[in-house]
Structure formats: C-alpha cells, structure tokens
Amino acid sequence: MMKKVPSHQLKQGAARWLIFSRSKLLVASGDTQPPVTDASSLPFLAAYQQDVYQLTPLEAHLQEEQPTFVVDMGAEAVDSDEWEEVSLRNVLMNTPVGAFSVVGRAWQYVHFLRTHRFCGQCGSAMHKIDWEMAMQCQQCQHRCYPRVSPCIIVAIHDNERILLARGVRHRETNMYSTLAGFVESGESLEQAVHREVFEEVGVRVKNLQYFGSQPWPFPHSLMVGYLAEYDGGNIVCDEHEIDDAQWFSLDALPDTPPKLSIAGQLIDAVIKQLS
C-alpha cells in the first residue's frame, strides 16, 4: 500500500522517487530510471510536500535499501532542462524485474486515487483510508479498492509451430505476440482462453497448461498465462482486434515482446518445450 509521509521525514537521506506527471514518469534528462536522491535535490516538490506517499514492500518483512516515495503532480509539469517526462512503458521496459513491479504498482495506486475522487454511489467526495489502500465516502460509507482486471494470455503451439498475432495497435511496430483478452463476468479463466482465442483468430485449443501470472499496469491488469495446443480451425482474424495472425516456425520468428513481459516468457517456454 501507500501511506502519507510527514514532510520532516523527507530529509532522511536518499530515496527512490516516482514522480508522475499526467501519465508519464519524471526522470533526469537522458535517463530512463526514476531518480534516487534526497528531497533537497528536488526543489520543485516543495508544493507537494503534503502529498508525498511511501510505497511499502509487498512482503512486509523485507527491508529496502532506500524508501520509495510517490508523488502525483497531476497535470502539472516541471519546466527544467534537467528533467524530462518519459512514458511508463519506456521506463518499465528498461528496468530490472524488481523495479518493474515497484513502478507498475505505484502507477496503479496513483491511477486509482485519480479516478476515485468522488463516490460512484452517491457522488460525494471520497477520502483515503489511513490503514489500507482504499477510498471511502463519509456520506454513504461506500468503500472502493484499487481495481485489478484479470486477463488471460496464451501461447498456442502445433508440433513445431507457434501461432502469433499482430494487434491493430501494434501494426506500425510490426511486433507479433501471443493472444490475450479480458476475463468476462461469471467466466472462468479457462473459459476465457477458449472464448478469446476463437473470437480473435477463429481456432480451437486443447490441453491448457497454467504457466504463471504478471501484473501489467496498463492501467490495472493481471495477466494470467497459459500454454495450449492447437485443436483445429482455420485462422480468421477479428478485424477490430487483430491485424494479422500466422503460424510461425520456431526457427523463423518475427519480432516478439521482450522476456520481461509474460508474453515473451510464454514464447520462450514454447521454444524450450518443442526444441
């Protein structure tokens, strides 16, 4: 969770600073990593001293080398050549796995606080609860927690081939990846795999094998990965979601996601399994 930090505690040495401006992260010019420094090196934060949060480790027993402070500047920006805003995706793709988790979790909390300022039940102002990550309405007592949206992601193989697709949004990058989609209400993860695969590329799958999961902060997904075998059908792309889908030989793969992502890990698992 995140807890507010009294201003006098911000002078206690170096910390990792996750400073969000709009939907981007503030870093030193030419860098791709959040700054690790003391508060005195960030004079532009003077206006936000009452809105600094500390991100606590998911494992409460772990001790961090330095604390992680989170600041949301909203729509404001820093007018300085020493700092620049970089996309969250760019930061995440250039960080170690551990830092990926920290930055992603901080952004999901910031997004939650931004989008739950008012009660969805009665419209009154919401207030953050001190002892857990939640917003509560003092008028009707409605309480909200950060949203987590489960998504399935699946690598489909057939003997020595793997089915990969290029999404409509990735047409310009020409990157092919595994199939993925949100789980619908009342649906099991396995049902979602079968439905999404058939809807997006028109084929059937069998012998689902759970692979693993990964939080994906765009903006609040939890990717649940599977391996699956091809069970029939011809590729017919959903033109609203998929620009192209093909069977690829394992020794002639197109551009694919990095192994930092679960999509890249699934592709690598298929290669190892079929080699």
PDB file of N, CA, C and O in Angstrom, residues 203-261:
ATOM      1  N   VAL A 203      -9.731 -20.183 -34.071  1.00  0.00           N
ATOM      2  CA  VAL A 203      -9.279 -21.567 -33.907  1.00  0.00           C
ATOM      3  C   VAL A 203      -9.654 -22.080 -32.518  1.00  0.00           C
ATOM      4  O   VAL A 203      -9.983 -21.308 -31.620  1.00  0.00           O
ATOM      5  N   ARG A 204      -9.572 -23.400 -32.374  1.00  0.00           N
ATOM      6  CA  ARG A 204      -9.873 -24.044 -31.101  1.00  0.00           C
ATOM      7  C   ARG A 204      -8.571 -24.554 -30.467  1.00  0.00           C
ATOM      8  O   ARG A 204      -7.610 -24.864 -31.185  1.00  0.00           O
ATOM      9  N   VAL A 205      -8.567 -24.629 -29.148  1.00  0.00           N
ATOM     10  CA  VAL A 205      -7.371 -25.093 -28.430  1.00  0.00           C
ATOM     11  C   VAL A 205      -7.752 -26.183 -27.437  1.00  0.00           C
ATOM     12  O   VAL A 205      -8.924 -26.352 -27.087  1.00  0.00           O
ATOM     13  N   LYS A 206      -6.745 -26.923 -26.975  1.00  0.00           N
ATOM     14  CA  LYS A 206      -6.956 -28.001 -26.009  1.00  0.00           C
ATOM     15  C   LYS A 206      -5.730 -28.100 -25.102  1.00  0.00           C
ATOM     16  O   LYS A 206      -4.702 -27.449 -25.325  1.00  0.00           O
ATOM     17  N   ASN A 207      -5.853 -28.942 -24.074  1.00  0.00           N
ATOM     18  CA  ASN A 207      -4.746 -29.244 -23.148  1.00  0.00           C
ATOM     19  C   ASN A 207      -4.112 -27.970 -22.580  1.00  0.00           C
ATOM     20  O   ASN A 207      -2.901 -27.744 -22.682  1.00  0.00           O
ATOM     21  N   LEU A 208      -4.936 -27.144 -21.987  1.00  0.00           N
ATOM     22  CA  LEU A 208      -4.444 -25.911 -21.370  1.00  0.00           C
ATOM     23  C   LEU A 208      -3.516 -26.237 -20.209  1.00  0.00           C
ATOM     24  O   LEU A 208      -3.798 -27.122 -19.401  1.00  0.00           O
ATOM     25  N   GLN A 209      -2.424 -25.500 -20.133  1.00  0.00           N
ATOM     26  CA  GLN A 209      -1.444 -25.678 -19.061  1.00  0.00           C
ATOM     27  C   GLN A 209      -1.141 -24.314 -18.446  1.00  0.00           C
ATOM     28  O   GLN A 209      -0.661 -23.417 -19.136  1.00  0.00           O
ATOM     29  N   TYR A 210      -1.429 -24.179 -17.151  1.00  0.00           N
ATOM     30  CA  TYR A 210      -1.149 -22.906 -16.488  1.00  0.00           C
ATOM     31  C   TYR A 210       0.349 -22.636 -16.477  1.00  0.00           C
ATOM     32  O   TYR A 210       1.152 -23.522 -16.181  1.00  0.00           O
ATOM     33  N   PHE A 211       0.736 -21.395 -16.787  1.00  0.00           N
ATOM     34  CA  PHE A 211       2.150 -21.033 -16.870  1.00  0.00           C
ATOM     35  C   PHE A 211       2.591 -20.116 -15.732  1.00  0.00           C
ATOM     36  O   PHE A 211       3.601 -20.347 -15.083  1.00  0.00           O
ATOM     37  N   GLY A 212       1.839 -19.067 -15.476  1.00  0.00           N
ATOM     38  CA  GLY A 212       2.213 -18.098 -14.443  1.00  0.00           C
ATOM     39  C   GLY A 212       1.416 -16.816 -14.631  1.00  0.00           C
ATOM     40  O   GLY A 212       0.547 -16.733 -15.499  1.00  0.00           O
ATOM     41  N   SER A 213       1.713 -15.825 -13.820  1.00  0.00           N
ATOM     42  CA  SER A 213       0.963 -14.574 -13.897  1.00  0.00           C
ATOM     43  C   SER A 213       1.901 -13.385 -13.761  1.00  0.00           C
ATOM     44  O   SER A 213       3.037 -13.525 -13.292  1.00  0.00           O
ATOM     45  N   GLN A 214       1.417 -12.217 -14.175  1.00  0.00           N
ATOM     46  CA  GLN A 214       2.216 -10.998 -14.097  1.00  0.00           C
ATOM     47  C   GLN A 214       1.293  -9.777 -14.019  1.00  0.00           C
ATOM     48  O   GLN A 214       0.419  -9.618 -14.863  1.00  0.00           O
ATOM     49  N   PRO A 215       1.484  -8.918 -13.009  1.00  0.00           N
ATOM     50  CA  PRO A 215       0.752  -7.652 -13.008  1.00  0.00           C
ATOM     51  C   PRO A 215       1.191  -6.816 -14.215  1.00  0.00           C
ATOM     52  O   PRO A 215       2.383  -6.771 -14.545  1.00  0.00           O
ATOM     53  N   TRP A 216       0.260  -6.166 -14.841  1.00  0.00           N
ATOM     54  CA  TRP A 216       0.559  -5.364 -16.036  1.00  0.00           C
ATOM     55  C   TRP A 216      -0.174  -4.023 -15.889  1.00  0.00           C
ATOM     56  O   TRP A 216      -1.387  -3.959 -16.059  1.00  0.00           O
ATOM     57  N   PRO A 217       0.545  -2.953 -15.569  1.00  0.00           N
ATOM     58  CA  PRO A 217      -0.091  -1.689 -15.163  1.00  0.00           C
ATOM     59  C   PRO A 217      -0.547  -0.786 -16.300  1.00  0.00           C
ATOM     60  O   PRO A 217      -0.230   0.390 -16.332  1.00  0.00           O
ATOM     61  N   PHE A 218      -1.289  -1.327 -17.261  1.00  0.00           N
ATOM     62  CA  PHE A 218      -1.791  -0.513 -18.372  1.00  0.00           C
ATOM     63  C   PHE A 218      -3.290  -0.681 -18.529  1.00  0.00           C
ATOM     64  O   PHE A 218      -3.774  -1.227 -19.525  1.00  0.00           O
ATOM     65  N   PRO A 219      -4.106  -0.140 -17.609  1.00  0.00           N
ATOM     66  CA  PRO A 219      -3.622   0.509 -16.386  1.00  0.00           C
ATOM     67  C   PRO A 219      -3.654  -0.377 -15.140  1.00  0.00           C
ATOM     68  O   PRO A 219      -3.026  -0.068 -14.150  1.00  0.00           O
ATOM     69  N   HIS A 220      -4.421  -1.512 -15.163  1.00  0.00           N
ATOM     70  CA  HIS A 220      -4.563  -2.275 -13.914  1.00  0.00           C
ATOM     71  C   HIS A 220      -4.880  -3.748 -14.200  1.00  0.00           C
ATOM     72  O   HIS A 220      -5.798  -4.318 -13.613  1.00  0.00           O
ATOM     73  N   SER A 221      -4.124  -4.341 -15.096  1.00  0.00           N
ATOM     74  CA  SER A 221      -4.395  -5.730 -15.474  1.00  0.00           C
ATOM     75  C   SER A 221      -3.567  -6.714 -14.642  1.00  0.00           C
ATOM     76  O   SER A 221      -2.504  -6.375 -14.125  1.00  0.00           O
ATOM     77  N   LEU A 222      -4.070  -7.931 -14.546  1.00  0.00           N
ATOM     78  CA  LEU A 222      -3.319  -9.052 -14.016  1.00  0.00           C
ATOM     79  C   LEU A 222      -3.333 -10.119 -15.099  1.00  0.00           C
ATOM     80  O   LEU A 222      -4.372 -10.735 -15.372  1.00  0.00           O
ATOM     81  N   MET A 223      -2.183 -10.321 -15.744  1.00  0.00           N
ATOM     82  CA  MET A 223      -2.088 -11.267 -16.845  1.00  0.00           C
ATOM     83  C   MET A 223      -1.899 -12.681 -16.295  1.00  0.00           C
ATOM     84  O   MET A 223      -0.984 -12.931 -15.504  1.00  0.00           O
ATOM     85  N   VAL A 224      -2.771 -13.601 -16.711  1.00  0.00           N
ATOM     86  CA  VAL A 224      -2.701 -14.995 -16.281  1.00  0.00           C
ATOM     87  C   VAL A 224      -2.359 -15.837 -17.510  1.00  0.00           C
ATOM     88  O   VAL A 224      -3.144 -15.916 -18.457  1.00  0.00           O
ATOM     89  N   GLY A 225      -1.157 -16.426 -17.506  1.00  0.00           N
ATOM     90  CA  GLY A 225      -0.629 -17.066 -18.696  1.00  0.00           C
ATOM     91  C   GLY A 225      -0.897 -18.554 -18.797  1.00  0.00           C
ATOM     92  O   GLY A 225      -0.850 -19.282 -17.800  1.00  0.00           O
ATOM     93  N   TYR A 226      -1.154 -19.003 -20.041  1.00  0.00           N
ATOM     94  CA  TYR A 226      -1.373 -20.418 -20.335  1.00  0.00           C
ATOM     95  C   TYR A 226      -0.597 -20.826 -21.576  1.00  0.00           C
ATOM     96  O   TYR A 226      -0.340 -20.016 -22.468  1.00  0.00           O
ATOM     97  N   LEU A 227      -0.251 -22.109 -21.628  1.00  0.00           N
ATOM     98  CA  LEU A 227       0.203 -22.764 -22.844  1.00  0.00           C
ATOM     99  C   LEU A 227      -0.954 -23.638 -23.321  1.00  0.00           C
ATOM    100  O   LEU A 227      -1.673 -24.227 -22.508  1.00  0.00           O
ATOM    101  N   ALA A 228      -1.146 -23.722 -24.642  1.00  0.00           N
ATOM    102  CA  ALA A 228      -2.261 -24.510 -25.167  1.00  0.00           C
ATOM    103  C   ALA A 228      -1.866 -25.141 -26.496  1.00  0.00           C
ATOM    104  O   ALA A 228      -1.045 -24.610 -27.244  1.00  0.00           O
ATOM    105  N   GLU A 229      -2.477 -26.288 -26.793  1.00  0.00           N
ATOM    106  CA  GLU A 229      -2.251 -26.967 -28.059  1.00  0.00           C
ATOM    107  C   GLU A 229      -3.369 -26.630 -29.045  1.00  0.00           C
ATOM    108  O   GLU A 229      -4.531 -26.459 -28.658  1.00  0.00           O
ATOM    109  N   TYR A 230      -3.008 -26.546 -30.292  1.00  0.00           N
ATOM    110  CA  TYR A 230      -3.970 -26.311 -31.366  1.00  0.00           C
ATOM    111  C   TYR A 230      -4.914 -27.500 -31.483  1.00  0.00           C
ATOM    112  O   TYR A 230      -4.498 -28.652 -31.407  1.00  0.00           O
ATOM    113  N   ASP A 231      -6.221 -27.214 -31.681  1.00  0.00           N
ATOM    114  CA  ASP A 231      -7.218 -28.287 -31.746  1.00  0.00           C
ATOM    115  C   ASP A 231      -8.136 -28.143 -32.961  1.00  0.00           C
ATOM    116  O   ASP A 231      -9.228 -28.681 -32.981  1.00  0.00           O
ATOM    117  N   GLY A 232      -7.704 -27.367 -33.956  1.00  0.00           N
ATOM    118  CA  GLY A 232      -8.497 -27.282 -35.174  1.00  0.00           C
ATOM    119  C   GLY A 232      -8.968 -25.887 -35.508  1.00  0.00           C
ATOM    120  O   GLY A 232      -8.959 -24.978 -34.675  1.00  0.00           O
ATOM    121  N   GLY A 233      -9.383 -25.738 -36.772  1.00  0.00           N
ATOM    122  CA  GLY A 233      -9.904 -24.465 -37.250  1.00  0.00           C
ATOM    123  C   GLY A 233      -8.885 -23.701 -38.073  1.00  0.00           C
ATOM    124  O   GLY A 233      -7.678 -23.890 -37.925  1.00  0.00           O
ATOM    125  N   ASN A 234      -9.394 -22.862 -38.965  1.00  0.00           N
ATOM    126  CA  ASN A 234      -8.552 -22.007 -39.793  1.00  0.00           C
ATOM    127  C   ASN A 234      -8.492 -20.603 -39.206  1.00  0.00           C
ATOM    128  O   ASN A 234      -9.463 -20.123 -38.617  1.00  0.00           O
ATOM    129  N   ILE A 235      -7.366 -19.941 -39.384  1.00  0.00           N
ATOM    130  CA  ILE A 235      -7.199 -18.593 -38.838  1.00  0.00           C
ATOM    131  C   ILE A 235      -8.127 -17.614 -39.551  1.00  0.00           C
ATOM    132  O   ILE A 235      -8.078 -17.463 -40.779  1.00  0.00           O
ATOM    133  N   VAL A 236      -8.995 -16.979 -38.760  1.00  0.00           N
ATOM    134  CA  VAL A 236      -9.866 -15.904 -39.250  1.00  0.00           C
ATOM    135  C   VAL A 236      -9.760 -14.775 -38.229  1.00  0.00           C
ATOM    136  O   VAL A 236     -10.252 -14.901 -37.107  1.00  0.00           O
ATOM    137  N   CYS A 237      -9.121 -13.672 -38.616  1.00  0.00           N
ATOM    138  CA  CYS A 237      -8.831 -12.601 -37.660  1.00  0.00           C
ATOM    139  C   CYS A 237     -10.045 -11.717 -37.395  1.00  0.00           C
ATOM    140  O   CYS A 237     -10.796 -11.379 -38.322  1.00  0.00           O
ATOM    141  N   ASP A 238     -10.217 -11.355 -36.146  1.00  0.00           N
ATOM    142  CA  ASP A 238     -11.179 -10.321 -35.772  1.00  0.00           C
ATOM    143  C   ASP A 238     -10.581  -8.982 -36.189  1.00  0.00           C
ATOM    144  O   ASP A 238      -9.616  -8.518 -35.586  1.00  0.00           O
ATOM    145  N   GLU A 239     -11.146  -8.343 -37.203  1.00  0.00           N
ATOM    146  CA  GLU A 239     -10.541  -7.141 -37.770  1.00  0.00           C
ATOM    147  C   GLU A 239     -10.500  -5.964 -36.801  1.00  0.00           C
ATOM    148  O   GLU A 239      -9.729  -5.031 -36.994  1.00  0.00           O
ATOM    149  N   HIS A 240     -11.299  -6.010 -35.752  1.00  0.00           N
ATOM    150  CA  HIS A 240     -11.290  -4.931 -34.762  1.00  0.00           C
ATOM    151  C   HIS A 240     -10.119  -5.065 -33.778  1.00  0.00           C
ATOM    152  O   HIS A 240      -9.707  -4.079 -33.165  1.00  0.00           O
ATOM    153  N   GLU A 241      -9.611  -6.286 -33.620  1.00  0.00           N
ATOM    154  CA  GLU A 241      -8.554  -6.542 -32.643  1.00  0.00           C
ATOM    155  C   GLU A 241      -7.221  -6.970 -33.273  1.00  0.00           C
ATOM    156  O   GLU A 241      -6.155  -6.556 -32.817  1.00  0.00           O
ATOM    157  N   ILE A 242      -7.306  -7.801 -34.300  1.00  0.00           N
ATOM    158  CA  ILE A 242      -6.113  -8.445 -34.859  1.00  0.00           C
ATOM    159  C   ILE A 242      -5.872  -7.981 -36.293  1.00  0.00           C
ATOM    160  O   ILE A 242      -6.744  -8.112 -37.165  1.00  0.00           O
ATOM    161  N   ASP A 243      -4.675  -7.448 -36.526  1.00  0.00           N
ATOM    162  CA  ASP A 243      -4.304  -7.019 -37.875  1.00  0.00           C
ATOM    163  C   ASP A 243      -3.831  -8.194 -38.714  1.00  0.00           C
ATOM    164  O   ASP A 243      -4.101  -8.268 -39.913  1.00  0.00           O
ATOM    165  N   ASP A 244      -3.123  -9.130 -38.089  1.00  0.00           N
ATOM    166  CA  ASP A 244      -2.619 -10.298 -38.802  1.00  0.00           C
ATOM    167  C   ASP A 244      -2.279 -11.387 -37.791  1.00  0.00           C
ATOM    168  O   ASP A 244      -1.847 -11.094 -36.668  1.00  0.00           O
ATOM    169  N   ALA A 245      -2.483 -12.634 -38.177  1.00  0.00           N
ATOM    170  CA  ALA A 245      -2.115 -13.783 -37.337  1.00  0.00           C
ATOM    171  C   ALA A 245      -1.608 -14.883 -38.251  1.00  0.00           C
ATOM    172  O   ALA A 245      -2.192 -15.137 -39.317  1.00  0.00           O
ATOM    173  N   GLN A 246      -0.532 -15.545 -37.822  1.00  0.00           N
ATOM    174  CA  GLN A 246       0.084 -16.579 -38.646  1.00  0.00           C
ATOM    175  C   GLN A 246       0.692 -17.662 -37.766  1.00  0.00           C
ATOM    176  O   GLN A 246       0.986 -17.436 -36.587  1.00  0.00           O
ATOM    177  N   TRP A 247       0.909 -18.828 -38.392  1.00  0.00           N
ATOM    178  CA  TRP A 247       1.721 -19.861 -37.781  1.00  0.00           C
ATOM    179  C   TRP A 247       3.172 -19.594 -38.149  1.00  0.00           C
ATOM    180  O   TRP A 247       3.489 -19.368 -39.315  1.00  0.00           O
ATOM    181  N   PHE A 248       4.045 -19.604 -37.155  1.00  0.00           N
ATOM    182  CA  PHE A 248       5.464 -19.348 -37.384  1.00  0.00           C
ATOM    183  C   PHE A 248       6.284 -20.555 -36.956  1.00  0.00           C
ATOM    184  O   PHE A 248       6.024 -21.164 -35.908  1.00  0.00           O
ATOM    185  N   SER A 249       7.290 -20.864 -37.767  1.00  0.00           N
ATOM    186  CA  SER A 249       8.265 -21.883 -37.380  1.00  0.00           C
ATOM    187  C   SER A 249       9.117 -21.320 -36.254  1.00  0.00           C
ATOM    188  O   SER A 249       9.409 -20.118 -36.214  1.00  0.00           O
ATOM    189  N   LEU A 250       9.519 -22.173 -35.324  1.00  0.00           N
ATOM    190  CA  LEU A 250      10.281 -21.702 -34.170  1.00  0.00           C
ATOM    191  C   LEU A 250      11.647 -21.154 -34.549  1.00  0.00           C
ATOM    192  O   LEU A 250      12.250 -20.387 -33.791  1.00  0.00           O
ATOM    193  N   ASP A 251      12.156 -21.528 -35.720  1.00  0.00           N
ATOM    194  CA  ASP A 251      13.454 -21.008 -36.158  1.00  0.00           C
ATOM    195  C   ASP A 251      13.313 -19.821 -37.108  1.00  0.00           C
ATOM    196  O   ASP A 251      14.288 -19.385 -37.717  1.00  0.00           O
ATOM    197  N   ALA A 252      12.097 -19.282 -37.235  1.00  0.00           N
ATOM    198  CA  ALA A 252      11.874 -18.123 -38.109  1.00  0.00           C
ATOM    199  C   ALA A 252      10.801 -17.220 -37.510  1.00  0.00           C
ATOM    200  O   ALA A 252       9.794 -16.914 -38.140  1.00  0.00           O
ATOM    201  N   LEU A 253      11.037 -16.810 -36.276  1.00  0.00           N
ATOM    202  CA  LEU A 253      10.055 -15.991 -35.566  1.00  0.00           C
ATOM    203  C   LEU A 253      10.167 -14.517 -35.978  1.00  0.00           C
ATOM    204  O   LEU A 253      11.258 -14.033 -36.291  1.00  0.00           O
ATOM    205  N   PRO A 254       9.060 -13.781 -35.948  1.00  0.00           N
ATOM    206  CA  PRO A 254       9.094 -12.335 -36.199  1.00  0.00           C
ATOM    207  C   PRO A 254       9.558 -11.598 -34.949  1.00  0.00           C
ATOM    208  O   PRO A 254       9.975 -12.225 -33.966  1.00  0.00           O
ATOM    209  N   ASP A 255       9.473 -10.274 -34.959  1.00  0.00           N
ATOM    210  CA  ASP A 255       9.750  -9.501 -33.747  1.00  0.00           C
ATOM    211  C   ASP A 255       8.711  -9.846 -32.694  1.00  0.00           C
ATOM    212  O   ASP A 255       7.502  -9.829 -32.977  1.00  0.00           O
ATOM    213  N   THR A 256       9.170 -10.152 -31.483  1.00  0.00           N
ATOM    214  CA  THR A 256       8.277 -10.541 -30.396  1.00  0.00           C
ATOM    215  C   THR A 256       8.598  -9.734 -29.146  1.00  0.00           C
ATOM    216  O   THR A 256       9.657  -9.110 -29.053  1.00  0.00           O
ATOM    217  N   PRO A 257       7.711  -9.736 -28.156  1.00  0.00           N
ATOM    218  CA  PRO A 257       7.944  -8.963 -26.932  1.00  0.00           C
ATOM    219  C   PRO A 257       9.169  -9.439 -26.165  1.00  0.00           C
ATOM    220  O   PRO A 257       9.561 -10.610 -26.272  1.00  0.00           O
ATOM    221  N   PRO A 258       9.793  -8.561 -25.379  1.00  0.00           N
ATOM    222  CA  PRO A 258      10.948  -8.959 -24.569  1.00  0.00           C
ATOM    223  C   PRO A 258      10.542  -9.930 -23.468  1.00  0.00           C
ATOM    224  O   PRO A 258       9.368 -10.006 -23.090  1.00  0.00           O
ATOM    225  N   LYS A 259      11.515 -10.655 -22.928  1.00  0.00           N
ATOM    226  CA  LYS A 259      11.224 -11.654 -21.904  1.00  0.00           C
ATOM    227  C   LYS A 259      10.841 -11.028 -20.568  1.00  0.00           C
ATOM    228  O   LYS A 259      10.416 -11.744 -19.653  1.00  0.00           O
ATOM    229  N   LEU A 260      10.983  -9.708 -20.457  1.00  0.00           N
ATOM    230  CA  LEU A 260      10.498  -9.043 -19.253  1.00  0.00           C
ATOM    231  C   LEU A 260       8.997  -9.216 -19.123  1.00  0.00           C
ATOM    232  O   LEU A 260       8.458  -9.294 -18.020  1.00  0.00           O
ATOM    233  N   SER A 261       8.307  -9.291 -20.259  1.00  0.00           N
ATOM    234  CA  SER A 261       6.852  -9.449 -20.261  1.00  0.00           C
ATOM    235  C   SER A 261       6.488 -10.920 -20.252  1.00  0.00           C
ATOM    236  O   SER A 261       7.255 -11.781 -20.717  1.00  0.00           O
TER     237      SER A 261
END
